[in-house]
């Protein structure tokens, strides 16, 4: 009886380890992990991101910092945004997924951005839910919840 319990316990432990490894592998293959590039793996053709949003965007912010944002095609739940924030004393890279299909108002809603890398990492904090809006003049506005400052971007090129 004791040998049987040991065998069952060993099988359960092996199953837990295998599930943990599989989950880690799945996360990495879905675009998780650490990256310091300003590009995102493209989603499937015909994704949910409208063409006008796709590409590379840049904004200068107070204090001489630069925000470089890249939007690629993807479906709900897939990573479509990479944001690189460079300031005098920091370099942060964030990623966010499409939270839902664009509505009739044409805005994109993204999940809260996660930090994928940073230097120093302590200067990079996860972002809140983000709304992206294409403006009539061709710029892109990224806004968070009420009370946060919106950032306006200019297009600098197609997604690479």
Coordinates of N, CA and C in Angstrom, one line a residue:
X1 N 0.8 -1.2 0.0 CA 0.0 0.0 0.0 C 0.9 1.3 0.0
X2 N 1.9 1.2 0.8 CA 2.8 2.4 0.9 C 3.5 2.6 -0.5
X3 N 3.9 1.6 -1.2 CA 4.5 1.8 -2.5 C 3.5 2.4 -3.5
X4 N 2.3 2.0 -3.4 CA 1.3 2.6 -4.3 C 1.1 4.1 -4.1
X5 N 1.1 4.5 -2.8 CA 0.9 5.9 -2.5 C 2.2 6.7 -3.0
X6 N 3.3 6.1 -2.8 CA 4.5 6.8 -3.3 C 4.5 7.0 -4.8
X7 N 4.0 5.9 -5.5 CA 3.9 6.0 -7.0 C 2.9 7.0 -7.4
X8 N 1.7 7.1 -6.7 CA 0.7 8.1 -7.0 C 1.3 9.5 -6.8
X9 N 1.9 9.7 -5.7 CA 2.5 11.0 -5.3 C 3.5 11.4 -6.4
X10 N 4.3 10.5 -6.8 CA 5.4 10.8 -7.8 C 4.7 11.2 -9.1
X11 N 3.6 10.5 -9.5 CA 2.9 10.8 -10.8 C 2.3 12.2 -10.7
X12 N 1.7 12.5 -9.5 CA 1.1 13.9 -9.3 C 2.2 15.0 -9.4
X13 N 3.3 14.8 -8.8 CA 4.4 15.7 -8.8 C 4.9 15.9 -10.2
X14 N 5.1 14.8 -11.0 CA 5.5 14.9 -12.4 C 4.5 15.6 -13.2
X15 N 3.2 15.4 -13.0 CA 2.1 16.1 -13.7 C 2.2 17.6 -13.4
X16 N 2.4 18.0 -12.2 CA 2.4 19.4 -11.8 C 3.7 20.1 -12.5
X17 N 4.8 19.4 -12.5 CA 6.0 20.0 -13.1 C 5.8 20.1 -14.6
X18 N 5.2 19.1 -15.3 CA 4.9 19.1 -16.7 C 4.0 20.3 -17.1
X19 N 2.9 20.5 -16.3 CA 2.0 21.6 -16.5 C 2.6 22.9 -16.4
X20 N 3.5 23.1 -15.4 CA 4.2 24.3 -15.2 C 5.1 24.6 -16.3
X21 N 5.8 23.6 -16.8 CA 6.7 23.8 -17.9 C 6.0 24.1 -19.2
X22 N 4.8 23.4 -19.4 CA 4.0 23.7 -20.5 C 3.4 25.1 -20.5
X23 N 3.0 25.6 -19.4 CA 2.5 26.9 -19.2 C 3.5 28.0 -19.5
X24 N 4.7 27.8 -19.1 CA 5.8 28.7 -19.3 C 6.2 28.7 -20.8
X25 N 6.2 27.5 -21.4 CA 6.5 27.5 -22.9 C 5.4 28.2 -23.7
X26 N 4.2 28.0 -23.3 CA 3.0 28.6 -24.0 C 3.2 30.1 -23.9
X27 N 3.5 30.6 -22.7 CA 3.6 32.1 -22.5 C 4.7 32.7 -23.3
X28 N 5.8 32.0 -23.4 CA 7.0 32.5 -24.2 C 6.6 32.5 -25.7
X29 N 5.9 31.4 -26.1 CA 5.5 31.3 -27.5 C 4.5 32.3 -27.9
X30 N 3.7 32.8 -26.9 CA 2.7 33.8 -27.2 C 3.2 35.2 -27.1
X31 N 4.5 35.4 -27.0 CA 5.1 36.7 -27.0 C 5.5 37.2 -25.6
X32 N 5.4 36.3 -24.6 CA 5.9 36.7 -23.3 C 7.4 36.7 -23.2
X33 N 7.9 36.9 -22.0 CA 9.4 37.0 -21.9 C 9.9 38.4 -22.0
X34 N 11.2 38.5 -22.1 CA 11.9 39.8 -22.1 C 12.3 40.2 -23.5
X35 N 12.0 41.5 -23.8 CA 12.4 42.0 -25.1 C 12.7 43.5 -25.0
X36 N 13.6 44.0 -25.7 CA 13.9 45.5 -25.7 C 13.7 46.1 -27.1
X37 N 13.0 45.4 -27.9 CA 12.8 45.9 -29.3 C 11.5 46.7 -29.3
X38 N 11.3 47.5 -30.3 CA 10.1 48.3 -30.5 C 9.2 47.6 -31.5
X39 N 9.3 46.3 -31.7 CA 8.4 45.7 -32.7 C 7.7 44.5 -31.9
X40 N 6.6 44.1 -32.5 CA 5.8 43.1 -32.0 C 5.6 42.0 -33.0
X41 N 5.5 40.8 -32.7 CA 5.2 39.7 -33.6 C 3.9 40.0 -34.3
X42 N 3.7 40.0 -35.6 CA 2.4 40.3 -36.2 C 1.4 39.2 -35.9
X43 N 0.2 39.6 -35.8 CA -0.9 38.7 -35.6 C -1.3 38.1 -36.9
X44 N -2.3 37.3 -36.9 CA -2.8 36.7 -38.2 C -3.3 37.7 -39.1
X45 N -3.2 37.5 -40.4 CA -3.7 38.4 -41.4 C -5.2 38.5 -41.2
X46 N -5.7 39.8 -41.5 CA -7.1 40.0 -41.3 C -7.5 40.1 -39.8
X47 N -6.6 40.5 -38.9 CA -6.9 40.6 -37.5 C -7.9 41.7 -37.2
X48 N -8.0 42.1 -36.0 CA -9.0 43.1 -35.5 C -8.6 44.5 -35.5
X49 N -7.3 44.8 -35.7 CA -6.8 46.1 -35.6 C -6.9 46.8 -36.9
X50 N -7.7 48.0 -37.0 CA -7.9 48.7 -38.2 C -6.6 49.1 -38.8
X51 N -6.5 49.1 -40.2 CA -5.3 49.5 -40.9 C -4.7 50.8 -40.5
X52 N -5.5 51.8 -40.2 CA -5.0 53.1 -39.9 C -4.1 53.2 -38.7
X53 N -4.3 52.2 -37.8 CA -3.5 52.2 -36.5 C -2.2 51.6 -36.7
X54 N -2.0 50.7 -37.6 CA -0.8 49.9 -37.8 C 0.4 50.8 -38.1
X55 N 1.5 50.4 -37.5 CA 2.7 51.1 -37.9 C 3.5 51.6 -36.6
X56 N 4.5 52.4 -36.9 CA 5.3 53.0 -35.8 C 5.0 54.4 -35.6
X57 N 4.9 54.8 -34.3 CA 4.5 56.1 -33.9 C 5.5 56.6 -32.9
X58 N 5.6 58.0 -32.8 CA 6.6 58.5 -31.8 C 6.0 59.8 -31.2
X59 N 6.4 60.1 -30.0 CA 6.0 61.3 -29.3 C 7.1 61.8 -28.4
X60 N 7.3 63.1 -28.3 CA 8.2 63.7 -27.4 C 7.4 64.1 -26.2
X61 N 7.9 63.8 -25.0 CA 7.1 64.2 -23.8 C 8.0 65.1 -22.9
X62 N 7.3 65.7 -21.9 CA 8.0 66.6 -21.1 C 9.3 66.0 -20.5
X63 N 10.3 66.9 -20.3 CA 11.6 66.5 -19.8 C 12.5 65.8 -20.8
X64 N 12.1 66.0 -22.1 CA 13.0 65.5 -23.2 C 12.9 64.0 -23.4
X65 N 11.9 63.3 -22.9 CA 11.7 61.9 -23.1 C 11.1 61.6 -24.5
X66 N 11.2 60.4 -24.9 CA 10.6 59.9 -26.2 C 9.8 58.6 -25.9
X67 N 8.6 58.6 -26.5 CA 7.8 57.4 -26.5 C 7.7 56.9 -27.9
X68 N 8.1 55.6 -28.1 CA 8.0 55.0 -29.4 C 7.1 53.8 -29.3
X69 N 6.0 53.9 -30.1 CA 4.9 52.9 -30.0 C 4.8 52.2 -31.3
X70 N 4.7 50.9 -31.3 CA 4.5 50.1 -32.5 C 3.2 49.3 -32.4
X71 N 2.3 49.4 -33.4 CA 1.1 48.6 -33.4 C 1.1 47.7 -34.6
X72 N 0.8 46.4 -34.3 CA 0.8 45.4 -35.4 C -0.6 44.7 -35.3
X73 N -0.8 44.0 -36.4 CA -2.1 43.3 -36.6 C -2.3 42.2 -35.5
X74 N -3.5 42.0 -35.1 CA -3.7 40.9 -34.1 C -5.2 40.8 -33.8
X75 N -5.5 39.8 -33.1 CA -6.9 39.6 -32.6 C -7.0 39.9 -31.1
X76 N -8.3 39.9 -30.7 CA -8.5 40.1 -29.3 C -7.7 39.1 -28.4
X77 N -7.0 39.6 -27.4 CA -6.2 38.8 -26.5 C -4.8 38.6 -27.0
X78 N -4.5 39.0 -28.2 CA -3.1 38.9 -28.7 C -2.4 40.2 -28.5
X79 N -1.0 40.1 -28.3 CA -0.2 41.3 -28.1 C -0.1 42.1 -29.5
X80 N -0.5 43.4 -29.4 CA -0.5 44.2 -30.6 C 0.3 45.5 -30.4
X81 N 0.7 45.8 -29.2 CA 1.4 47.0 -28.9 C 2.7 46.8 -28.2
X82 N 3.7 47.5 -28.6 CA 4.9 47.6 -27.9 C 5.2 49.0 -27.7
X83 N 5.6 49.4 -26.5 CA 5.9 50.8 -26.2 C 7.2 50.9 -25.6
X84 N 8.1 51.7 -26.2 CA 9.5 51.9 -25.6 C 9.5 53.4 -25.1
X85 N 9.8 53.5 -23.8 CA 9.9 54.9 -23.2 C 11.3 55.1 -22.8
X86 N 11.9 56.2 -23.4 CA 13.2 56.6 -23.1 C 13.2 57.9 -22.5
X87 N 13.9 58.1 -21.3 CA 14.0 59.3 -20.6 C 15.5 59.5 -20.2
X88 N 15.7 60.6 -19.5 CA 17.1 60.9 -19.1 C 17.7 59.8 -18.3
X89 N 17.0 59.2 -17.4 CA 17.5 58.1 -16.5 C 16.8 56.8 -16.6
X90 N 16.1 56.5 -17.7 CA 15.3 55.3 -17.8 C 15.1 54.8 -19.2
X91 N 15.0 53.5 -19.4 CA 14.6 52.9 -20.6 C 13.6 51.8 -20.3
X92 N 12.4 51.9 -20.7 CA 11.4 50.9 -20.3 C 10.7 50.4 -21.6
X93 N 10.4 49.1 -21.6 CA 9.7 48.5 -22.7 C 8.4 47.8 -22.2
X94 N 7.3 48.2 -22.8 CA 6.0 47.7 -22.4 C 5.3 46.9 -23.5
X95 N 4.4 46.0 -23.2 CA 3.6 45.3 -24.2 C 2.1 45.3 -23.7
X96 N 1.2 45.3 -24.7 CA -0.2 45.2 -24.3 C -0.9 44.5 -25.4
X97 N -2.0 43.9 -25.1 CA -2.9 43.1 -26.0 C -4.1 43.9 -26.3
X98 N -4.8 43.5 -27.4 CA -6.1 44.0 -27.8 C -7.1 43.5 -26.8
X99 N -7.8 44.4 -26.1 CA -8.8 44.0 -25.1 C -10.1 43.6 -25.7
X100 N -10.5 44.3 -26.8 CA -11.8 44.0 -27.5 C -11.8 44.5 -28.9
X101 N -12.7 44.1 -29.7 CA -12.7 44.6 -31.1 C -13.1 46.0 -31.0
X102 N -12.6 46.8 -32.0 CA -13.0 48.2 -32.0 C -14.5 48.4 -32.2
X103 N -15.0 49.4 -31.5 CA -16.5 49.6 -31.6 C -16.8 50.6 -32.8
X104 N -18.0 51.0 -32.8 CA -18.4 52.0 -33.9 C -17.7 53.3 -33.8
X105 N -17.2 53.6 -32.6 CA -16.5 54.9 -32.4 C -15.1 54.9 -32.9
X106 N -14.6 53.7 -33.3 CA -13.3 53.5 -33.9 C -12.1 53.5 -33.0
X107 N -12.3 53.5 -31.7 CA -11.2 53.5 -30.8 C -10.7 52.1 -30.5
X108 N -9.5 51.9 -30.1 CA -8.9 50.6 -29.7 C -8.8 50.6 -28.2
X109 N -9.2 49.6 -27.6 CA -9.0 49.4 -26.2 C -8.0 48.3 -26.0
X110 N -7.0 48.6 -25.2 CA -5.9 47.6 -24.9 C -5.9 47.2 -23.5
X111 N -5.3 46.1 -23.2 CA -5.2 45.7 -21.8 C -4.1 46.5 -21.1
X112 N -4.0 46.4 -19.8 CA -3.0 47.1 -19.1 C -1.6 46.6 -19.6
X113 N -0.7 47.6 -19.9 CA 0.6 47.3 -20.4 C 1.5 46.6 -19.3
X114 N 2.2 45.6 -19.7 CA 3.1 45.0 -18.8 C 4.6 45.4 -19.1
X115 N 5.4 45.4 -18.2 CA 6.8 45.7 -18.4 C 7.5 44.5 -18.9
X116 N 8.2 44.6 -20.1 CA 8.9 43.5 -20.6 C 10.4 43.6 -20.3
X117 N 10.9 44.9 -20.1 CA 12.3 45.1 -19.7 C 12.4 46.5 -19.3
X118 N 13.5 46.8 -18.6 CA 13.8 48.2 -18.2 C 15.1 48.4 -17.6
X119 N 15.6 49.6 -17.6 CA 16.9 49.9 -17.0 C 16.8 51.4 -16.5
X120 N 16.8 51.5 -15.2 CA 16.7 50.5 -14.2 C 15.3 50.0 -14.2
X121 N 15.1 48.7 -13.9 CA 13.8 48.1 -13.9 C 12.9 48.7 -12.9
X122 N 13.4 49.2 -11.8 CA 12.6 49.8 -10.7 C 12.0 51.1 -11.2
X123 N 12.4 51.7 -12.3 CA 11.8 53.0 -12.8 C 10.6 52.7 -13.8
X124 N 10.3 51.4 -14.0 CA 9.3 51.0 -15.0 C 8.1 50.4 -14.2
X125 N 7.0 51.0 -14.3 CA 5.8 50.4 -13.6 C 4.7 50.0 -14.7
X126 N 4.0 48.9 -14.4 CA 3.0 48.5 -15.4 C 2.0 49.7 -15.6
X127 N 1.4 49.7 -16.8 CA 0.5 50.8 -17.1 C -0.9 50.3 -16.9
X128 N -1.9 51.3 -17.0 CA -3.3 51.0 -16.9 C -3.9 50.6 -18.2
X129 N -5.1 50.3 -18.2 CA -5.8 50.1 -19.5 C -5.7 51.3 -20.4
X130 N -5.5 51.1 -21.7 CA -5.2 52.2 -22.6 C -6.3 52.2 -23.7
X131 N -6.6 53.4 -24.1 CA -7.5 53.7 -25.3 C -6.7 54.4 -26.3
X132 N -6.7 53.9 -27.5 CA -6.0 54.6 -28.7 C -7.1 55.1 -29.6
X133 N -6.8 56.4 -30.0 CA -7.8 57.0 -30.9 C -7.0 57.7 -32.1
X134 N -7.4 57.4 -33.3 CA -6.9 58.1 -34.5 C -7.5 59.5 -34.6
X135 N -6.8 60.5 -34.6 CA -7.3 61.9 -34.7 C -7.5 62.3 -36.2
X136 N -8.4 63.2 -36.4 CA -8.6 63.7 -37.8 C -7.4 64.2 -38.5
X137 N -6.4 64.7 -37.8 CA -5.2 65.2 -38.4 C -4.1 64.2 -38.7
X138 N -4.5 62.9 -38.4 CA -3.5 61.8 -38.7 C -2.7 61.4 -37.5
X139 N -2.8 62.1 -36.4 CA -2.1 61.7 -35.2 C -2.8 60.6 -34.4
X140 N -2.1 60.0 -33.5 CA -2.7 58.9 -32.6 C -2.6 59.4 -31.2
X141 N -3.7 59.3 -30.5 CA -3.8 59.7 -29.0 C -3.9 58.4 -28.2
X142 N -3.0 58.3 -27.2 CA -3.0 57.2 -26.2 C -3.4 57.8 -24.9
X143 N -4.6 57.3 -24.4 CA -5.1 57.8 -23.1 C -5.4 56.7 -22.1
X144 N -5.2 57.0 -20.9 CA -5.5 56.1 -19.8 C -6.8 56.5 -19.2
X145 N -7.0 56.1 -17.9 CA -8.2 56.4 -17.2 C -8.3 57.9 -17.0
X146 N -9.5 58.4 -16.6 CA -9.7 59.8 -16.4 C -8.7 60.3 -15.3
X147 N -8.2 61.5 -15.5 CA -7.2 62.0 -14.6 C -5.7 61.8 -15.0
X148 N -5.5 60.9 -16.0 CA -4.1 60.7 -16.5 C -3.9 61.5 -17.8
X149 N -2.7 61.8 -18.0 CA -2.4 62.7 -19.2 C -2.3 61.8 -20.4
X150 N -3.0 62.3 -21.5 CA -2.9 61.6 -22.8 C -1.7 62.0 -23.5
X151 N -1.1 61.2 -24.4 CA 0.0 61.4 -25.2 C -0.4 61.3 -26.6
X152 N 0.1 62.3 -27.4 CA -0.2 62.3 -28.9 C 1.0 62.0 -29.7
X153 N 0.8 61.0 -30.6 CA 1.9 60.5 -31.4 C 1.8 60.9 -32.8
X154 N 3.0 61.0 -33.5 CA 3.0 61.2 -34.9 C 3.5 59.9 -35.6
X155 N 3.0 59.6 -36.8 CA 3.4 58.3 -37.5 C 4.8 58.6 -38.0
X156 N 5.7 57.5 -37.8 CA 7.1 57.6 -38.3 C 7.4 56.5 -39.3
X157 N 6.4 55.6 -39.5 CA 6.7 54.5 -40.4 C 5.7 53.4 -40.3
X158 N 5.8 52.4 -41.2 CA 5.0 51.2 -41.2 C 5.5 50.3 -40.1
X159 N 4.7 49.3 -39.7 CA 5.2 48.3 -38.7 C 6.3 47.5 -39.4
X160 N 7.3 47.2 -38.6 CA 8.4 46.5 -39.2 C 8.4 45.1 -38.7

